[in-house]
Amino acid sequence: MVDEPAAQLGRNLTYGLLDSIGRAIVTGQFENKVFPTEAELAKQHGVSRSVTREAVKMLSAKGLLSARPRQGTTVQPTSSWNLFDTDVLRWMLERQLSVDLLRQFNELRVSVEPEGAALAAQVAGDDDIARIDAGLVRMRAAESGLDDPLEADIAFHVAILRASKNPFYIQLRDVVSTALRTSIRFTNRIKGRTADVNEHAKVLDAIVARDPDAARIAMRRIIGDVLGLIEERQHQAD
């Protein structure tokens, strides 16, 4: 019989080590350095070799490490990282704020979310529209301090991705949720206010009206506003 508390502890140790090493790699702490052996990592972090081996295996699957016989374990270049992995994205966004990274993320959004909204206008069911509406209701409540503006905004955007019925768009919901937490904080700090609820309402209205072109334009306008703010900040920094 498996000892559940011990098994849970093992998982917690593995994920704790994964998070610690992953963040260290992404923030450049191993740059121009030889990556430690499993034995060295186990000793440094006070965990077993099996926990270390599992964490290294998981980081390799995320594209951060490469472990090969006789060559040891090496840190991979950024181009090899799985940027759609929510852990990798979170570590990247937890670094010193990169306006370039926010711009690149929102360039991805503008290529996905407007089309997702257009698809939702064509195929969304009543339950999908109810979820989008619930997100908008939360955004209105947040304006009065009755909900979290960040979580409400994320709920709205994720509901639209789900309503597209496209499994590829739907799988991007975790990426969108993770990155929006930083993106929205950044843009709200610049604007000094939360998201424009009326502009978001136009997306819902277009989806309800089954008007894909209007839904696409309304969503593109929202993300275009974000890109405009980021570009303005970049010009100020130059």
PDB file of C-alpha atoms in Angstrom:
ATOM      1  CA  MET A   1       0.000   0.000   0.000  1.00  0.00           C
ATOM      2  CA  VAL A   2       1.347   3.454  -0.986  1.00  0.00           C
ATOM      3  CA  ASP A   3       2.075   5.822   1.842  1.00  0.00           C
ATOM      4  CA  GLU A   4       0.074   8.837   0.578  1.00  0.00           C
ATOM      5  CA  PRO A   5       1.696  11.481   2.818  1.00  0.00           C
ATOM      6  CA  ALA A   6       5.166  10.285   1.780  1.00  0.00           C
ATOM      7  CA  ALA A   7       4.128  10.215  -1.883  1.00  0.00           C
ATOM      8  CA  GLN A   8       2.735  13.744  -1.606  1.00  0.00           C
ATOM      9  CA  LEU A   9       5.912  14.915   0.096  1.00  0.00           C
ATOM     10  CA  GLY A  10       7.950  13.454  -2.753  1.00  0.00           C
ATOM     11  CA  ARG A  11       5.853  15.314  -5.305  1.00  0.00           C
ATOM     12  CA  ASN A  12       6.145  18.552  -3.346  1.00  0.00           C
ATOM     13  CA  LEU A  13       9.939  18.188  -3.121  1.00  0.00           C
ATOM     14  CA  THR A  14      10.160  17.491  -6.851  1.00  0.00           C
ATOM     15  CA  TYR A  15       8.025  20.477  -7.836  1.00  0.00           C
ATOM     16  CA  GLY A  16       9.812  22.675  -5.320  1.00  0.00           C
ATOM     17  CA  LEU A  17      13.168  21.737  -6.854  1.00  0.00           C
ATOM     18  CA  LEU A  18      11.746  22.098 -10.365  1.00  0.00           C
ATOM     19  CA  ASP A  19      10.574  25.626  -9.549  1.00  0.00           C
ATOM     20  CA  SER A  20      13.863  26.620  -7.914  1.00  0.00           C
ATOM     21  CA  ILE A  21      16.122  25.337 -10.700  1.00  0.00           C
ATOM     22  CA  GLY A  22      13.785  26.458 -13.483  1.00  0.00           C
ATOM     23  CA  ARG A  23      13.664  30.013 -12.173  1.00  0.00           C
ATOM     24  CA  ALA A  24      17.465  30.018 -11.764  1.00  0.00           C
ATOM     25  CA  ILE A  25      17.953  28.906 -15.376  1.00  0.00           C
ATOM     26  CA  VAL A  26      15.511  31.440 -16.807  1.00  0.00           C
ATOM     27  CA  THR A  27      16.988  34.322 -14.808  1.00  0.00           C
ATOM     28  CA  GLY A  28      20.463  33.479 -16.119  1.00  0.00           C
ATOM     29  CA  GLN A  29      22.068  32.209 -12.929  1.00  0.00           C
ATOM     30  CA  PHE A  30      23.770  29.381 -14.823  1.00  0.00           C
ATOM     31  CA  GLU A  31      24.917  31.535 -17.729  1.00  0.00           C
ATOM     32  CA  ASN A  32      28.542  30.774 -18.656  1.00  0.00           C
ATOM     33  CA  LYS A  33      28.695  28.200 -15.856  1.00  0.00           C
ATOM     34  CA  VAL A  34      28.878  24.421 -15.820  1.00  0.00           C
ATOM     35  CA  PHE A  35      25.518  23.049 -14.735  1.00  0.00           C
ATOM     36  CA  PRO A  36      25.782  21.017 -11.480  1.00  0.00           C
ATOM     37  CA  THR A  37      25.598  17.230 -11.486  1.00  0.00           C
ATOM     38  CA  GLU A  38      22.596  15.465  -9.978  1.00  0.00           C
ATOM     39  CA  ALA A  39      24.700  14.646  -6.920  1.00  0.00           C
ATOM     40  CA  GLU A  40      25.674  18.295  -6.488  1.00  0.00           C
ATOM     41  CA  LEU A  41      22.086  19.477  -6.916  1.00  0.00           C
ATOM     42  CA  ALA A  42      20.851  16.905  -4.400  1.00  0.00           C
ATOM     43  CA  LYS A  43      23.408  18.082  -1.858  1.00  0.00           C
ATOM     44  CA  GLN A  44      22.776  21.789  -2.483  1.00  0.00           C
ATOM     45  CA  HIS A  45      19.015  21.459  -2.074  1.00  0.00           C
ATOM     46  CA  GLY A  46      18.970  18.749   0.580  1.00  0.00           C
ATOM     47  CA  VAL A  47      16.904  16.279  -1.446  1.00  0.00           C
ATOM     48  CA  SER A  48      17.392  12.723  -2.690  1.00  0.00           C
ATOM     49  CA  ARG A  49      18.982  11.771  -5.999  1.00  0.00           C
ATOM     50  CA  SER A  50      15.645  10.380  -7.193  1.00  0.00           C
ATOM     51  CA  VAL A  51      13.911  13.736  -6.564  1.00  0.00           C
ATOM     52  CA  THR A  52      16.736  15.540  -8.381  1.00  0.00           C
ATOM     53  CA  ARG A  53      16.624  13.110 -11.306  1.00  0.00           C
ATOM     54  CA  GLU A  54      12.859  13.599 -11.706  1.00  0.00           C
ATOM     55  CA  ALA A  55      13.148  17.410 -11.578  1.00  0.00           C
ATOM     56  CA  VAL A  56      15.930  17.372 -14.192  1.00  0.00           C
ATOM     57  CA  LYS A  57      13.818  15.093 -16.388  1.00  0.00           C
ATOM     58  CA  MET A  58      10.869  17.515 -16.152  1.00  0.00           C
ATOM     59  CA  LEU A  59      13.078  20.521 -16.950  1.00  0.00           C
ATOM     60  CA  SER A  60      14.454  18.644 -19.949  1.00  0.00           C
ATOM     61  CA  ALA A  61      10.897  18.063 -21.168  1.00  0.00           C
ATOM     62  CA  LYS A  62      10.325  21.832 -20.933  1.00  0.00           C
ATOM     63  CA  GLY A  63      13.370  22.392 -23.150  1.00  0.00           C
ATOM     64  CA  LEU A  64      15.486  24.086 -20.457  1.00  0.00           C
ATOM     65  CA  LEU A  65      18.000  21.263 -19.993  1.00  0.00           C
ATOM     66  CA  SER A  66      19.607  18.554 -22.062  1.00  0.00           C
ATOM     67  CA  ALA A  67      20.940  15.473 -20.276  1.00  0.00           C
ATOM     68  CA  ARG A  68      23.121  13.124 -22.321  1.00  0.00           C
ATOM     69  CA  PRO A  69      25.410  10.229 -21.386  1.00  0.00           C
ATOM     70  CA  ARG A  70      29.075  11.266 -21.029  1.00  0.00           C
ATOM     71  CA  GLN A  71      28.163  14.898 -21.758  1.00  0.00           C
ATOM     72  CA  GLY A  72      26.340  15.606 -18.528  1.00  0.00           C
ATOM     73  CA  THR A  73      23.467  18.057 -18.168  1.00  0.00           C
ATOM     74  CA  THR A  74      23.625  21.387 -19.998  1.00  0.00           C
ATOM     75  CA  VAL A  75      21.395  24.461 -20.077  1.00  0.00           C
ATOM     76  CA  GLN A  76      19.674  24.910 -23.427  1.00  0.00           C
ATOM     77  CA  PRO A  77      19.462  28.232 -25.303  1.00  0.00           C
ATOM     78  CA  THR A  78      16.234  30.240 -25.047  1.00  0.00           C
ATOM     79  CA  SER A  79      15.287  29.160 -28.573  1.00  0.00           C
ATOM     80  CA  SER A  80      14.861  25.592 -27.280  1.00  0.00           C
ATOM     81  CA  TRP A  81      12.572  26.479 -24.363  1.00  0.00           C
ATOM     82  CA  ASN A  82       8.911  25.554 -24.586  1.00  0.00           C
ATOM     83  CA  LEU A  83       7.444  29.057 -24.325  1.00  0.00           C
ATOM     84  CA  PHE A  84       3.922  27.613 -24.266  1.00  0.00           C
ATOM     85  CA  ASP A  85       4.715  25.772 -21.035  1.00  0.00           C
ATOM     86  CA  THR A  86       3.042  27.772 -18.259  1.00  0.00           C
ATOM     87  CA  ASP A  87       5.948  27.231 -15.829  1.00  0.00           C
ATOM     88  CA  VAL A  88       8.484  28.538 -18.349  1.00  0.00           C
ATOM     89  CA  LEU A  89       6.286  31.515 -19.191  1.00  0.00           C
ATOM     90  CA  ARG A  90       5.724  32.291 -15.497  1.00  0.00           C
ATOM     91  CA  TRP A  91       9.465  32.198 -14.794  1.00  0.00           C
ATOM     92  CA  MET A  92      10.111  34.493 -17.746  1.00  0.00           C
ATOM     93  CA  LEU A  93       7.462  36.962 -16.611  1.00  0.00           C
ATOM     94  CA  GLU A  94       8.801  36.910 -13.051  1.00  0.00           C
ATOM     95  CA  ARG A  95      12.125  38.195 -14.282  1.00  0.00           C
ATOM     96  CA  GLN A  96      12.795  41.904 -14.358  1.00  0.00           C
ATOM     97  CA  LEU A  97       9.873  43.195 -16.410  1.00  0.00           C
ATOM     98  CA  SER A  98      10.654  42.977 -20.114  1.00  0.00           C
ATOM     99  CA  VAL A  99       8.597  45.327 -22.275  1.00  0.00           C
ATOM    100  CA  ASP A 100       9.833  43.402 -25.320  1.00  0.00           C
ATOM    101  CA  LEU A 101       8.417  40.159 -23.903  1.00  0.00           C
ATOM    102  CA  LEU A 102       5.058  41.815 -23.216  1.00  0.00           C
ATOM    103  CA  ARG A 103       4.985  43.183 -26.758  1.00  0.00           C
ATOM    104  CA  GLN A 104       5.779  39.758 -28.221  1.00  0.00           C
ATOM    105  CA  PHE A 105       3.101  38.118 -26.110  1.00  0.00           C
ATOM    106  CA  ASN A 106       0.476  40.634 -27.207  1.00  0.00           C
ATOM    107  CA  GLU A 107       1.540  40.153 -30.825  1.00  0.00           C
ATOM    108  CA  LEU A 108       0.668  36.493 -30.276  1.00  0.00           C
ATOM    109  CA  ARG A 109      -2.660  37.500 -28.717  1.00  0.00           C
ATOM    110  CA  VAL A 110      -3.602  39.710 -31.661  1.00  0.00           C
ATOM    111  CA  SER A 111      -3.014  36.807 -34.035  1.00  0.00           C
ATOM    112  CA  VAL A 112      -5.172  34.432 -31.962  1.00  0.00           C
ATOM    113  CA  GLU A 113      -7.863  36.122 -29.885  1.00  0.00           C
ATOM    114  CA  PRO A 114      -9.618  38.150 -32.625  1.00  0.00           C
ATOM    115  CA  GLU A 115      -9.980  34.969 -34.689  1.00  0.00           C
ATOM    116  CA  GLY A 116     -11.115  33.125 -31.574  1.00  0.00           C
ATOM    117  CA  ALA A 117     -13.797  35.770 -31.047  1.00  0.00           C
ATOM    118  CA  ALA A 118     -14.845  35.500 -34.707  1.00  0.00           C
ATOM    119  CA  LEU A 119     -15.156  31.728 -34.375  1.00  0.00           C
ATOM    120  CA  ALA A 120     -17.130  32.138 -31.139  1.00  0.00           C
ATOM    121  CA  ALA A 121     -19.593  34.366 -33.000  1.00  0.00           C
ATOM    122  CA  GLN A 122     -20.218  31.478 -35.366  1.00  0.00           C
ATOM    123  CA  VAL A 123     -20.240  28.430 -33.097  1.00  0.00           C
ATOM    124  CA  ALA A 124     -20.705  29.464 -29.444  1.00  0.00           C
ATOM    125  CA  GLY A 125     -23.536  27.737 -27.590  1.00  0.00           C
ATOM    126  CA  ASP A 126     -25.763  29.261 -24.942  1.00  0.00           C
ATOM    127  CA  ASP A 127     -23.515  27.968 -22.162  1.00  0.00           C
ATOM    128  CA  ASP A 128     -20.461  29.546 -23.848  1.00  0.00           C
ATOM    129  CA  ILE A 129     -22.192  32.904 -24.142  1.00  0.00           C
ATOM    130  CA  ALA A 130     -23.291  32.650 -20.522  1.00  0.00           C
ATOM    131  CA  ARG A 131     -19.642  32.182 -19.454  1.00  0.00           C
ATOM    132  CA  ILE A 132     -18.505  35.191 -21.503  1.00  0.00           C
ATOM    133  CA  ASP A 133     -21.350  37.243 -20.048  1.00  0.00           C
ATOM    134  CA  ALA A 134     -20.398  36.101 -16.541  1.00  0.00           C
ATOM    135  CA  GLY A 135     -16.857  37.360 -17.157  1.00  0.00           C
ATOM    136  CA  LEU A 136     -18.239  40.730 -18.264  1.00  0.00           C
ATOM    137  CA  VAL A 137     -20.506  40.899 -15.211  1.00  0.00           C
ATOM    138  CA  ARG A 138     -17.457  40.274 -13.033  1.00  0.00           C
ATOM    139  CA  MET A 139     -15.575  43.057 -14.832  1.00  0.00           C
ATOM    140  CA  ARG A 140     -18.438  45.482 -14.118  1.00  0.00           C
ATOM    141  CA  ALA A 141     -18.494  44.363 -10.490  1.00  0.00           C
ATOM    142  CA  ALA A 142     -14.732  44.904 -10.291  1.00  0.00           C
ATOM    143  CA  GLU A 143     -15.232  48.546 -11.284  1.00  0.00           C
ATOM    144  CA  SER A 144     -17.163  48.943  -8.028  1.00  0.00           C
ATOM    145  CA  GLY A 145     -14.582  47.036  -6.023  1.00  0.00           C
ATOM    146  CA  LEU A 146     -16.783  43.931  -5.752  1.00  0.00           C
ATOM    147  CA  ASP A 147     -14.494  41.579  -7.677  1.00  0.00           C
ATOM    148  CA  ASP A 148     -10.861  41.240  -8.662  1.00  0.00           C
ATOM    149  CA  PRO A 149     -10.348  43.201 -11.922  1.00  0.00           C
ATOM    150  CA  LEU A 150      -7.458  40.997 -13.019  1.00  0.00           C
ATOM    151  CA  GLU A 151      -9.271  37.684 -12.483  1.00  0.00           C
ATOM    152  CA  ALA A 152     -12.463  39.067 -14.052  1.00  0.00           C
ATOM    153  CA  ASP A 153     -10.617  40.200 -17.187  1.00  0.00           C
ATOM    154  CA  ILE A 154      -8.885  36.836 -17.502  1.00  0.00           C
ATOM    155  CA  ALA A 155     -12.208  34.986 -17.069  1.00  0.00           C
ATOM    156  CA  PHE A 156     -13.686  36.991 -19.953  1.00  0.00           C
ATOM    157  CA  HIS A 157     -10.829  36.287 -22.375  1.00  0.00           C
ATOM    158  CA  VAL A 158     -10.567  32.610 -21.469  1.00  0.00           C
ATOM    159  CA  ALA A 159     -14.329  32.154 -21.904  1.00  0.00           C
ATOM    160  CA  ILE A 160     -14.038  33.447 -25.479  1.00  0.00           C
ATOM    161  CA  LEU A 161     -11.208  31.038 -26.283  1.00  0.00           C
ATOM    162  CA  ARG A 162     -13.372  28.183 -24.967  1.00  0.00           C
ATOM    163  CA  ALA A 163     -16.355  29.417 -26.982  1.00  0.00           C
ATOM    164  CA  SER A 164     -14.317  29.168 -30.212  1.00  0.00           C
ATOM    165  CA  LYS A 165     -14.616  25.350 -29.951  1.00  0.00           C
ATOM    166  CA  ASN A 166     -11.148  25.175 -31.526  1.00  0.00           C
ATOM    167  CA  PRO A 167      -9.030  22.800 -29.412  1.00  0.00           C
ATOM    168  CA  PHE A 168      -5.805  24.625 -30.319  1.00  0.00           C
ATOM    169  CA  TYR A 169      -7.183  27.969 -29.168  1.00  0.00           C
ATOM    170  CA  ILE A 170      -8.678  26.366 -26.079  1.00  0.00           C
ATOM    171  CA  GLN A 171      -5.301  24.893 -25.107  1.00  0.00           C
ATOM    172  CA  LEU A 172      -3.844  28.407 -25.169  1.00  0.00           C
ATOM    173  CA  ARG A 173      -6.086  29.397 -22.233  1.00  0.00           C
ATOM    174  CA  ASP A 174      -3.413  28.585 -19.637  1.00  0.00           C
ATOM    175  CA  VAL A 175      -0.800  30.564 -21.564  1.00  0.00           C
ATOM    176  CA  VAL A 176      -3.190  33.505 -21.915  1.00  0.00           C
ATOM    177  CA  SER A 177      -4.127  33.345 -18.227  1.00  0.00           C
ATOM    178  CA  THR A 178      -0.519  33.204 -17.045  1.00  0.00           C
ATOM    179  CA  ALA A 179       0.785  35.990 -19.268  1.00  0.00           C
ATOM    180  CA  LEU A 180      -2.258  38.254 -18.847  1.00  0.00           C
ATOM    181  CA  ARG A 181      -1.511  38.462 -15.133  1.00  0.00           C
ATOM    182  CA  THR A 182       1.625  40.408 -15.954  1.00  0.00           C
ATOM    183  CA  SER A 183       0.365  42.133 -19.094  1.00  0.00           C
ATOM    184  CA  ILE A 184      -2.772  43.516 -17.440  1.00  0.00           C
ATOM    185  CA  ARG A 185      -0.875  44.703 -14.368  1.00  0.00           C
ATOM    186  CA  PHE A 186       1.589  46.484 -16.644  1.00  0.00           C
ATOM    187  CA  THR A 187      -1.026  48.218 -18.826  1.00  0.00           C
ATOM    188  CA  ASN A 188      -3.263  49.103 -15.881  1.00  0.00           C
ATOM    189  CA  ARG A 189      -0.299  50.691 -14.133  1.00  0.00           C
ATOM    190  CA  ILE A 190       0.324  52.868 -17.193  1.00  0.00           C
ATOM    191  CA  LYS A 191      -3.327  53.820 -17.705  1.00  0.00           C
ATOM    192  CA  GLY A 192      -4.098  54.199 -14.025  1.00  0.00           C
ATOM    193  CA  ARG A 193      -7.348  52.297 -14.503  1.00  0.00           C
ATOM    194  CA  THR A 194      -8.708  48.860 -15.209  1.00  0.00           C
ATOM    195  CA  ALA A 195      -9.717  47.461 -18.606  1.00  0.00           C
ATOM    196  CA  ASP A 196     -12.349  49.269 -20.677  1.00  0.00           C
ATOM    197  CA  VAL A 197     -15.484  47.265 -19.906  1.00  0.00           C
ATOM    198  CA  ASN A 198     -17.503  48.905 -22.684  1.00  0.00           C
ATOM    199  CA  GLU A 199     -14.970  47.802 -25.299  1.00  0.00           C
ATOM    200  CA  HIS A 200     -15.161  44.252 -23.930  1.00  0.00           C
ATOM    201  CA  ALA A 201     -18.966  44.439 -24.051  1.00  0.00           C
ATOM    202  CA  LYS A 202     -18.748  45.137 -27.805  1.00  0.00           C
ATOM    203  CA  VAL A 203     -17.042  41.761 -28.269  1.00  0.00           C
ATOM    204  CA  LEU A 204     -19.840  39.988 -26.402  1.00  0.00           C
ATOM    205  CA  ASP A 205     -22.520  41.907 -28.313  1.00  0.00           C
ATOM    206  CA  ALA A 206     -20.952  40.857 -31.632  1.00  0.00           C
ATOM    207  CA  ILE A 207     -20.783  37.207 -30.528  1.00  0.00           C
ATOM    208  CA  VAL A 208     -24.435  37.279 -29.424  1.00  0.00           C
ATOM    209  CA  ALA A 209     -25.355  38.911 -32.765  1.00  0.00           C
ATOM    210  CA  ARG A 210     -23.453  36.143 -34.615  1.00  0.00           C
ATOM    211  CA  ASP A 211     -21.337  38.773 -36.333  1.00  0.00           C
ATOM    212  CA  PRO A 212     -17.795  37.361 -36.696  1.00  0.00           C
ATOM    213  CA  ASP A 213     -16.368  40.460 -38.413  1.00  0.00           C
ATOM    214  CA  ALA A 214     -17.558  42.771 -35.634  1.00  0.00           C
ATOM    215  CA  ALA A 215     -16.269  40.353 -32.973  1.00  0.00           C
ATOM    216  CA  ARG A 216     -12.876  40.199 -34.676  1.00  0.00           C
ATOM    217  CA  ILE A 217     -12.619  44.006 -34.952  1.00  0.00           C
ATOM    218  CA  ALA A 218     -13.734  44.597 -31.353  1.00  0.00           C
ATOM    219  CA  MET A 219     -11.199  42.123 -29.936  1.00  0.00           C
ATOM    220  CA  ARG A 220      -8.434  43.471 -32.151  1.00  0.00           C
ATOM    221  CA  ARG A 221      -9.187  46.972 -30.861  1.00  0.00           C
ATOM    222  CA  ILE A 222      -8.756  45.832 -27.235  1.00  0.00           C
ATOM    223  CA  ILE A 223      -5.387  44.200 -27.868  1.00  0.00           C
ATOM    224  CA  GLY A 224      -4.323  47.006 -30.205  1.00  0.00           C
ATOM    225  CA  ASP A 225      -4.820  49.437 -27.328  1.00  0.00           C
ATOM    226  CA  VAL A 226      -2.461  47.317 -25.205  1.00  0.00           C
ATOM    227  CA  LEU A 227       0.152  47.200 -27.963  1.00  0.00           C
ATOM    228  CA  GLY A 228      -0.131  50.974 -28.315  1.00  0.00           C
ATOM    229  CA  LEU A 229       0.583  51.458 -24.614  1.00  0.00           C
ATOM    230  CA  ILE A 230       3.583  49.121 -24.775  1.00  0.00           C
ATOM    231  CA  GLU A 231       4.959  50.918 -27.846  1.00  0.00           C
ATOM    232  CA  GLU A 232       4.525  54.256 -26.070  1.00  0.00           C
ATOM    233  CA  ARG A 233       6.448  52.979 -23.071  1.00  0.00           C
ATOM    234  CA  GLN A 234       9.256  51.697 -25.338  1.00  0.00           C
ATOM    235  CA  HIS A 235       9.560  55.118 -26.997  1.00  0.00           C
ATOM    236  CA  GLN A 236       9.781  56.778 -23.573  1.00  0.00           C
ATOM    237  CA  ALA A 237      12.586  54.386 -22.589  1.00  0.00           C
ATOM    238  CA  ASP A 238      14.614  55.113 -25.759  1.00  0.00           C
TER     239      ASP A 238
END
